[in-house]
Short mmCIF file of C-alpha atoms and ligand atoms in Angstrom, two decimals:
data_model
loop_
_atom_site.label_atom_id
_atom_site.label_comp_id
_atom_site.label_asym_id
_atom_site.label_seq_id
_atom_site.Cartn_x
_atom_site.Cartn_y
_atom_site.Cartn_z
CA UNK A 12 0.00 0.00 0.00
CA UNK A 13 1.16 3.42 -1.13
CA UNK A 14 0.46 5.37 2.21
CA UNK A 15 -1.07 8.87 1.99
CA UNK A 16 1.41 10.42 4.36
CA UNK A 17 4.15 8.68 6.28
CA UNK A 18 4.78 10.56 9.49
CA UNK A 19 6.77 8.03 10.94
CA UNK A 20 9.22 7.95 8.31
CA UNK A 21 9.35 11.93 8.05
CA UNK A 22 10.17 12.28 11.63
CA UNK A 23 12.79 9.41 11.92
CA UNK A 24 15.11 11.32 8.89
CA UNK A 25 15.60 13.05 12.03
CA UNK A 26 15.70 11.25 14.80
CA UNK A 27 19.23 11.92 16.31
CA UNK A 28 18.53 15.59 15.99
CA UNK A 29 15.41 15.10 17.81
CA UNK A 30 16.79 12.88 20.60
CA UNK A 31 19.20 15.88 20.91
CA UNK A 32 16.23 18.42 21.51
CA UNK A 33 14.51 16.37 23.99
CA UNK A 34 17.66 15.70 26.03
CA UNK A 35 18.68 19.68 25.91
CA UNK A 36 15.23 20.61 27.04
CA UNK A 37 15.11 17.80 29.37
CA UNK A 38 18.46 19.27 30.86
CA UNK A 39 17.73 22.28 30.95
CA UNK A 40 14.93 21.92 34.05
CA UNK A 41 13.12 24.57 32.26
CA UNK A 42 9.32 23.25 30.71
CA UNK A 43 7.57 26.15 30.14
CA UNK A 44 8.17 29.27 28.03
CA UNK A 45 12.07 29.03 28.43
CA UNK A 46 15.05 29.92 25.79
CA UNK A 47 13.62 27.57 23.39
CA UNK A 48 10.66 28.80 22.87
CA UNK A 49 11.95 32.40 23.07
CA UNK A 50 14.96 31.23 19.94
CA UNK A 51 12.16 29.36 17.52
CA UNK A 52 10.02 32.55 17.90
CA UNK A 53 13.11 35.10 16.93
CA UNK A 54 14.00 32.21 14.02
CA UNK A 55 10.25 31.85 13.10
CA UNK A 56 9.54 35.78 12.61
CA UNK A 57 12.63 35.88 10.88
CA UNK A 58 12.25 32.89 8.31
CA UNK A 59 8.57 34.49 7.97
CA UNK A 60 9.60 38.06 7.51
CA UNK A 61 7.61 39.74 10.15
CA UNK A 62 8.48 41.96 13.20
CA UNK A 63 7.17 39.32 15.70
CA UNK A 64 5.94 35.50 16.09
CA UNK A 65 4.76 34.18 19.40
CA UNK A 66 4.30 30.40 19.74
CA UNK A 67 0.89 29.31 20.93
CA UNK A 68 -0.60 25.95 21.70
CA UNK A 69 -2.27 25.23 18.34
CA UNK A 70 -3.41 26.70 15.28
CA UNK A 71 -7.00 27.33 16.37
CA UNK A 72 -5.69 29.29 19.51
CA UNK A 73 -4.12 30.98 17.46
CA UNK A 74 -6.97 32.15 15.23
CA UNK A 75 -8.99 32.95 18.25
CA UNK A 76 -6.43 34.96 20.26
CA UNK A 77 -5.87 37.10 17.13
CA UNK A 78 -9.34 37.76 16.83
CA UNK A 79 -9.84 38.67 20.66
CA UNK A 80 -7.17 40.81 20.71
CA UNK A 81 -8.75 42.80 17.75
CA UNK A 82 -11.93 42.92 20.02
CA UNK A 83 -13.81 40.65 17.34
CA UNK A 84 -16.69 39.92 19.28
CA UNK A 85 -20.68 39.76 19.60
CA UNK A 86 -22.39 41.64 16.41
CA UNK A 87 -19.01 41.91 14.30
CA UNK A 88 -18.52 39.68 10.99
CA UNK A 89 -15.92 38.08 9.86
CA UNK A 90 -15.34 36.92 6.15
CA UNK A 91 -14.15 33.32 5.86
CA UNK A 92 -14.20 30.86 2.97
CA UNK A 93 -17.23 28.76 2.68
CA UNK A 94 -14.81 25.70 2.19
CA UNK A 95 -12.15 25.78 4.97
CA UNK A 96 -11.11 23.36 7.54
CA UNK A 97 -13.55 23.97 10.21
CA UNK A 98 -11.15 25.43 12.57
CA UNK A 99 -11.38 28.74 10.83
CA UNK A 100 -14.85 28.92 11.09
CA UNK A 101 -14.80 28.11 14.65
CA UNK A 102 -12.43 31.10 15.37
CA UNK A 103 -14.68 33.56 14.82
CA UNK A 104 -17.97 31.54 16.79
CA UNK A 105 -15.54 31.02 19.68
CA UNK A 106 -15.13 34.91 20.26
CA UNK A 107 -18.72 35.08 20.03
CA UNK A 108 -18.28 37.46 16.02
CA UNK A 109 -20.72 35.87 13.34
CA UNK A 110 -18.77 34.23 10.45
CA UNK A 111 -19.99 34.84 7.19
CA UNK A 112 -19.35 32.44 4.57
CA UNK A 113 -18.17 33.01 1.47
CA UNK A 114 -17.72 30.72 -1.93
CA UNK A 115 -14.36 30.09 -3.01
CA UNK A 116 -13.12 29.60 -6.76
CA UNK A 117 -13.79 26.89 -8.64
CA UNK A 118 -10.79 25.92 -10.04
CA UNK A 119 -7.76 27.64 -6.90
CA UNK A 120 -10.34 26.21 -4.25
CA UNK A 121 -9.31 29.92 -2.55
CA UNK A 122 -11.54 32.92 -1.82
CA UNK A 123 -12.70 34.47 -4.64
CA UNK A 124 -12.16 37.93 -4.27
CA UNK A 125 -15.00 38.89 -6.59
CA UNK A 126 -17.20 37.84 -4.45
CA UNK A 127 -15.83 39.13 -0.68
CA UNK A 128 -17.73 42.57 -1.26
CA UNK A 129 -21.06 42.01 -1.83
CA UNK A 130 -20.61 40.28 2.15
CA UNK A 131 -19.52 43.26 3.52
CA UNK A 132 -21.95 45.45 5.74
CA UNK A 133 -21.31 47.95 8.68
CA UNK A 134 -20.41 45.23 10.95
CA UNK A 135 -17.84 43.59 8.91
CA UNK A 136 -14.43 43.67 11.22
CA UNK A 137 -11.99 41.31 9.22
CA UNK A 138 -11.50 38.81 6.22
CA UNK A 139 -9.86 35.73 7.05
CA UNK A 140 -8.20 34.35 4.50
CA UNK A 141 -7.31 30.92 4.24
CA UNK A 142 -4.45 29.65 2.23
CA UNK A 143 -6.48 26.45 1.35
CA UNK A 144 -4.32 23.39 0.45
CA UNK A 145 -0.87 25.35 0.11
CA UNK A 146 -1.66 27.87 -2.48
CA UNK A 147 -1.53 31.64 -1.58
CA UNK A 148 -4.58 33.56 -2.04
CA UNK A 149 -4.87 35.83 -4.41
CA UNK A 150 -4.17 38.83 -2.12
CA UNK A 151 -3.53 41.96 -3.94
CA UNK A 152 -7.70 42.18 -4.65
CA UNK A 153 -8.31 40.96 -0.90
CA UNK A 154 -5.99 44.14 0.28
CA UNK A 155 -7.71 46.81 -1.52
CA UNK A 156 -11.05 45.70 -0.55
CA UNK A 157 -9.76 45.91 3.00
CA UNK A 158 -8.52 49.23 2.58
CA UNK A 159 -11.47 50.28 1.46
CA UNK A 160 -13.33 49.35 4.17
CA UNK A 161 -11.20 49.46 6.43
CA UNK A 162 -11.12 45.79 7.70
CA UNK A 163 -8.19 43.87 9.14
CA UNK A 164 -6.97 40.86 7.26
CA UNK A 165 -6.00 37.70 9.52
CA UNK A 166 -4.09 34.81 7.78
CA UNK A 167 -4.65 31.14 8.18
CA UNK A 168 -1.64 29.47 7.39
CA UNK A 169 -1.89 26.16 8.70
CA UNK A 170 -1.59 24.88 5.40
CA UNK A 171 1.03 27.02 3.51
CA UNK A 172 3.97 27.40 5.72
CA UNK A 173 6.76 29.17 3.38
CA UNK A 174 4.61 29.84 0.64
CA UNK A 175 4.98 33.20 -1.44
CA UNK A 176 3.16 36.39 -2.62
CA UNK A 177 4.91 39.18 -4.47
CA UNK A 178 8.45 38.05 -2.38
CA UNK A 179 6.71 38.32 0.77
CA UNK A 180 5.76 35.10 2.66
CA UNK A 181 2.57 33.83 4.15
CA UNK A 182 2.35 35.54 7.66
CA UNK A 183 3.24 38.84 6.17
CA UNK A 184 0.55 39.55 4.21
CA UNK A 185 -1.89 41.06 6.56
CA UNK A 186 -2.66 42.05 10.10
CA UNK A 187 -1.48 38.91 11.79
CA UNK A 188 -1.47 35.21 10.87
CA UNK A 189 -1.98 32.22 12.41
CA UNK A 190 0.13 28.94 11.81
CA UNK A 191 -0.65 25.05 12.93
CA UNK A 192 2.40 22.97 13.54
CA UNK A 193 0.27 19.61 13.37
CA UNK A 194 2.29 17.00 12.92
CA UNK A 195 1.16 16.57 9.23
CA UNK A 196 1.18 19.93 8.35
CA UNK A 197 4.14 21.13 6.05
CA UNK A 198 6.08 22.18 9.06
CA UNK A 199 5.00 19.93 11.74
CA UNK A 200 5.98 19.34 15.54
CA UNK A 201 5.41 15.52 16.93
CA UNK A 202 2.30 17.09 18.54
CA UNK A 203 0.07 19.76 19.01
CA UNK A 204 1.59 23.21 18.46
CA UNK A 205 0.96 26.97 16.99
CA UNK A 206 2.06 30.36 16.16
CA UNK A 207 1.00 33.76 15.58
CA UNK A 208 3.39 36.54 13.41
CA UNK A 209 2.22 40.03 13.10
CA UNK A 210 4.23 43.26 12.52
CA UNK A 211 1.77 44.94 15.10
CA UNK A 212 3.48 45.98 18.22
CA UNK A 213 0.88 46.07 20.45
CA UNK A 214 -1.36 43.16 18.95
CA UNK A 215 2.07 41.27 20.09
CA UNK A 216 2.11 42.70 23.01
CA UNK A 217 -1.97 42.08 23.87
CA UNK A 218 -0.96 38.50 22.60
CA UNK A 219 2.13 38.07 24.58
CA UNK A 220 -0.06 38.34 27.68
CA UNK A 221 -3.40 36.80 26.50
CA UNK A 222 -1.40 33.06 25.64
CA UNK A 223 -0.17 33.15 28.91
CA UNK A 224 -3.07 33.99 31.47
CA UNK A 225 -3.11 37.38 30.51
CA UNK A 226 0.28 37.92 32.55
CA UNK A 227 3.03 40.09 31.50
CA UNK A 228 4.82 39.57 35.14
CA UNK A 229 4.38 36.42 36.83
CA UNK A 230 0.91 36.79 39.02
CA UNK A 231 -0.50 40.04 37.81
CA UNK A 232 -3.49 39.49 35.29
CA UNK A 233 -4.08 42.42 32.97
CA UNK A 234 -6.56 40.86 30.96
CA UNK A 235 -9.21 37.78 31.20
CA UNK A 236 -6.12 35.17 29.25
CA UNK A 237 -6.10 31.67 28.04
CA UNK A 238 -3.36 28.96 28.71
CA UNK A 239 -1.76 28.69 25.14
CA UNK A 240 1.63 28.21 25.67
CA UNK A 241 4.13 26.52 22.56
CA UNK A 242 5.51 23.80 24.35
CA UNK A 243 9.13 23.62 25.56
CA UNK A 244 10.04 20.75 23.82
CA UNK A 245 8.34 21.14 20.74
CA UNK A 246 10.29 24.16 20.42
CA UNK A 247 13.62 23.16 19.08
CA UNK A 248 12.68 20.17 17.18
CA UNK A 249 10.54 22.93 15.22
CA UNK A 250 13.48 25.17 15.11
CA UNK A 251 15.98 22.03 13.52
CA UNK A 252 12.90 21.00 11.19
CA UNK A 253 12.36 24.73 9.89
CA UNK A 254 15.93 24.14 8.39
CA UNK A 255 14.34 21.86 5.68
CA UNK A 256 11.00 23.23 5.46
CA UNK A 257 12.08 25.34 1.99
CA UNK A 258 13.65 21.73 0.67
CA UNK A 259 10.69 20.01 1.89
CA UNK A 260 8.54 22.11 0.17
CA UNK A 261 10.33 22.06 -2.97
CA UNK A 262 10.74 18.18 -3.19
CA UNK A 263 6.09 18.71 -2.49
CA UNK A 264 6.19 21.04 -5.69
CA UNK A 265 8.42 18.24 -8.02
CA UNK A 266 5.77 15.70 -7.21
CA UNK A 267 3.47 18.29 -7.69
CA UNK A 268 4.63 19.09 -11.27
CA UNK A 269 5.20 15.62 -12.16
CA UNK A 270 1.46 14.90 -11.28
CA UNK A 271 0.23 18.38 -13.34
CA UNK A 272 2.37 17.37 -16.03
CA UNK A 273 1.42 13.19 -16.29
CA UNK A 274 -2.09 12.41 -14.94
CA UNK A 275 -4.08 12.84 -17.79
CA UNK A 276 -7.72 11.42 -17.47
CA UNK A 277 -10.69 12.78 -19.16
CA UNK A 278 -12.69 11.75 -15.74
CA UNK A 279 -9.90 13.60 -13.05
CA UNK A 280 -9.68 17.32 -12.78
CA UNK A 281 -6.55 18.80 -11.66
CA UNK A 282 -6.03 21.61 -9.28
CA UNK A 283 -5.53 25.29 -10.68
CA UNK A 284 -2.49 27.46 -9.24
CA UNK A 285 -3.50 31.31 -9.91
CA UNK A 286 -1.83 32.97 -12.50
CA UNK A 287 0.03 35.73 -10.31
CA UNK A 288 2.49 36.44 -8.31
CA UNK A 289 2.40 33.76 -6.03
CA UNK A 290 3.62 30.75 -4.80
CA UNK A 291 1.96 26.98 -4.07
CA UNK A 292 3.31 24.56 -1.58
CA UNK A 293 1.13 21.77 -2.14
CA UNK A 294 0.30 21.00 1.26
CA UNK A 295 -2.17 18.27 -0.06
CA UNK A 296 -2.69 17.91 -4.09
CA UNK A 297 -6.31 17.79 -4.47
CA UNK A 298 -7.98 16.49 -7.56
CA UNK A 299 -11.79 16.51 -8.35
CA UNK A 300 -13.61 13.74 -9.85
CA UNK A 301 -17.78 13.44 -10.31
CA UNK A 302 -17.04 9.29 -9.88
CA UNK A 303 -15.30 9.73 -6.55
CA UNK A 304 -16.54 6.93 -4.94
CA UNK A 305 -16.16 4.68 -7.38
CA UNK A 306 -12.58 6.13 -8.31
CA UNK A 307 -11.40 6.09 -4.29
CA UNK A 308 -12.12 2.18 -4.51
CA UNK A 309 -10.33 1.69 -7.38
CA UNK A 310 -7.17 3.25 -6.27
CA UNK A 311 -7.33 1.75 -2.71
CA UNK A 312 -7.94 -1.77 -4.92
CA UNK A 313 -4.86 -0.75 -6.74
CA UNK A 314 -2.31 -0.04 -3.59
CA UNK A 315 -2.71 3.79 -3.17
CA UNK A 316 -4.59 5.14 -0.28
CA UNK A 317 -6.25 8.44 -0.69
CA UNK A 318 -8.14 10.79 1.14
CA UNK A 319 -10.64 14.17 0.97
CA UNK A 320 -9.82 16.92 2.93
CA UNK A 321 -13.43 17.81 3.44
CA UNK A 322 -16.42 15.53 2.83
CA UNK A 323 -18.49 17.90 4.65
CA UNK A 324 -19.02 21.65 3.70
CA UNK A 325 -18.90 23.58 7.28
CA UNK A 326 -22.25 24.91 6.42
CA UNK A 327 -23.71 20.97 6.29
CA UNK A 328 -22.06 20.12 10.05
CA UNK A 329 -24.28 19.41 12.95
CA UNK A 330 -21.98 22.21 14.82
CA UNK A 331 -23.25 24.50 12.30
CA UNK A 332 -26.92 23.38 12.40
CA UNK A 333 -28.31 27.00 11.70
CA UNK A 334 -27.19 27.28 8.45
CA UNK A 335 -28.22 23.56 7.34
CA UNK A 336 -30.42 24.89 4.61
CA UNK A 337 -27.84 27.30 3.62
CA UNK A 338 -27.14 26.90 -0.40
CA UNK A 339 -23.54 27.51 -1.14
CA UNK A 340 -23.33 25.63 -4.89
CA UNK A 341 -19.18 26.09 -5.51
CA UNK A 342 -18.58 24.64 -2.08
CA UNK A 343 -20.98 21.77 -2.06
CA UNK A 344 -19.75 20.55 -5.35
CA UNK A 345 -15.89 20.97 -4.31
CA UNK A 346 -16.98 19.05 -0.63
CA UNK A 347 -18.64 16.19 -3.27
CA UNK A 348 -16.15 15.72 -5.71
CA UNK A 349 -12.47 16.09 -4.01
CA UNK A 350 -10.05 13.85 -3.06
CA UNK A 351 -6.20 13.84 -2.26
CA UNK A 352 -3.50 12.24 -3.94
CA UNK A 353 -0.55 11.13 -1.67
CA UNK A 354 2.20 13.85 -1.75
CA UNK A 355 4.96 14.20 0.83
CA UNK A 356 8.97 15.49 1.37
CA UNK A 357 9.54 11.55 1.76
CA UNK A 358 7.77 10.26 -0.91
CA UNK A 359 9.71 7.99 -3.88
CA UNK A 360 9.50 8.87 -7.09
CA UNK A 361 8.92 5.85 -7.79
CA UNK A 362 5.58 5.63 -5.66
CA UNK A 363 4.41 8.93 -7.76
CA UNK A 364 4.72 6.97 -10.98
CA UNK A 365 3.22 4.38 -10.42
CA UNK A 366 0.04 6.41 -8.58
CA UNK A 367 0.29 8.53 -11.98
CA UNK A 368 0.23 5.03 -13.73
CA UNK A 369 -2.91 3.90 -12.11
CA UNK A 370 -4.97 7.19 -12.48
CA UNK A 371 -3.93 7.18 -16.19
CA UNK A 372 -5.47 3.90 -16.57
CA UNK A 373 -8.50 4.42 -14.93
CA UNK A 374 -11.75 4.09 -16.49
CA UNK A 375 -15.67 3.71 -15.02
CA UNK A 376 -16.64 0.91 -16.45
C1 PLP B 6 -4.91 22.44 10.77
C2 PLP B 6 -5.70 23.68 10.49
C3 PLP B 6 -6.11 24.57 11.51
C4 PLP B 6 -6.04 24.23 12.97
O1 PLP B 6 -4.82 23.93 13.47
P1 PLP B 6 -4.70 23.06 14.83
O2 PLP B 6 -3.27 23.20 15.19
O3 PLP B 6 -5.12 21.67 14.53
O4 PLP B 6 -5.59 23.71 15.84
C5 PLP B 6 -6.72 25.74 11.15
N1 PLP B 6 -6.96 26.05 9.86
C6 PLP B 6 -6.62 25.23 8.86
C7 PLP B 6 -6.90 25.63 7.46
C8 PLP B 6 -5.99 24.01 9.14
O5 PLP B 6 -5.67 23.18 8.13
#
């Protein structure tokens, strides 16, 4: 079986190097919020460009603290994809702010800016854009509609760590961003971890507190604050695995290519990357078929294991049951016909052949 993503065998390329980590931290007798921590933040906001990163205990804390912070709240809106991972969506519930959901592009999967302004109204706070799948939205539409009305742009990057727009990276491209380090994303810790990178000095400084009780010095609570610390010992492996994140991401983009290049079936649709200024870093390679089903069988008969990042639209969840009769036609289609193709730093070549083989030969009947 062709797995579709072998954690086990990205993690042990490094295993010495992680041993290492654990046995500094370990020796250290520091566990919370100590140098490490403090060094992957400074090498974090650096690799990203920004002023500032502050490691947080997962991607979704991450969302949310940005959003309290900016006093996004009960009766404010919040733009946000129609076709994210739910953790976006949550976000904006958590703090209370209505989400409102908007239909992505056909072909990118990604917001579609054309369609962001029409959802504005007077008590629109923010867009949160989500850099679905790896690719980089297409932000220099999403900025001037912000500009114009005046609304704060918040990143999700869980999925496109080191991706590109214009020479500026993910994380840098609006008010503040939020990162997952889940072990499968394209930099991930061996557990549950997060950051935020802004170049807003006093969001930073609002955050620095808010992760951490709402405590600048130890016992004195300025504000109402959560316990969302970056662990200590996830701290340096993430530092020695952001070494290979750019090679990592290249080796995703030739298996990428090779697939965009190869698979050619009348009945498989391959994913768009935006004309533009902007980079993709295949965090999953998601192809659309109207025989999925049947097609998902096939391949797992054939050796290759597959999967569909989502099969439910977040409008169609039980969390979400007020908007069950919600019609959003792009995102419903895209939640029916997806599926992923394996794709991974640790992948062999050989493996993508042979899964190009198979989808080549496949026919319905
Ligand atoms: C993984 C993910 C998150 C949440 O990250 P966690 O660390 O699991 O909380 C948020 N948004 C998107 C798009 C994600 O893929």
């Amino acid at each position: 079986m062709i797995p579709f993503l072998d954690l086990k065998k990205i993690n042990l390329r490094h295993e010495e190097a992680i041993l290492d980590c654990v046995h500094k931290v370990l020796n250290s007798g520091w566990y919370i919020l100590g140098e490490e921590v403090k060094t992957f933040e400074a090498e974090f906001a650096d690799y990203c460009g920004t002023k500032f990163a502050l490691g947080v205990a997962n991607g979704l804390d991450a969302l949310e603290l940005i959003m309290r912070s900016y006093n996004i709240g009960p009766g404010d809106e919040v733009i946000v994809p129609s076709n994210t991972y739910i953790a976006s969506i949550l976000s904006i519930s958590a703090n209370g702010a209505t989400p409102v959901l908007v239909e992505p592009n056909l072909l990118t999967y990604n917001l579609d800016p054309d369609k962001i302004e029409e959802s504005i109204t007077p008590n629109t706070k923010a867009i949160l854009v989500v850099h679905l799948y790896g690719q980089v939205c297409n932000m220099g539409p999403i900025k001037n509609i912000a500009e114009k009305y005046n609304l704060k742009i918040i990143e999700d990057c869980a999925q496109a760590h080191g991706a590109v727009y214009a020479d500026r990276k993910v994380g840098d491209l609006g008010d503040a961003a939020a990162f997952s380090f889940y072990p499968g994303k394209n930099l991930g810790a061996l557990g549950d971890a997060g950051a935020i990178t802004t170049n807003d000095e006093n969001l930073y400084k609002d955050l620095h507190a808010l992760r951490n009780y709402g405590s600048q010095k130890k016992y004195e609570n300025l504000f109402k604050g959560y316990n969302s610390r970056l662990d200590e010992f996830q701290a340096p492996i993430l530092s020695m695995k952001l070494k290979y994140l750019d090679q990592d991401n290249e080796y995703r983009r030739k298996i990428a290519t090779y697939y965009l290049n190869s698979i050619n079936n009348e009945h498989i649709v391959l994913p768009s990357v935006e004309e533009g200024p902007l980079s993709h870093v295949w965090h999953v390679f998601v192809v659309r078929t109207s025989l999925r089903s049947h097609f998902i069988d096939y391949m797992t008969d054939n050796g290759i294991q597959t999967m569909i990042h989502y099969p439910i639209p977040p409008h169609k969840q039980k969390a979400y049951k007020e908007w069950n009769d919600l019609v959003f036609p792009i995102s419903e289609k895209i939640h029916s016909e997806i599926l992923s193709l394996p794709i991974s730093p640790v992948m062999d070549m050989d493996d993508v052949k042979r899964i190009v083989e198979v989808v080549n030969e496949y026919r319905p009947n």
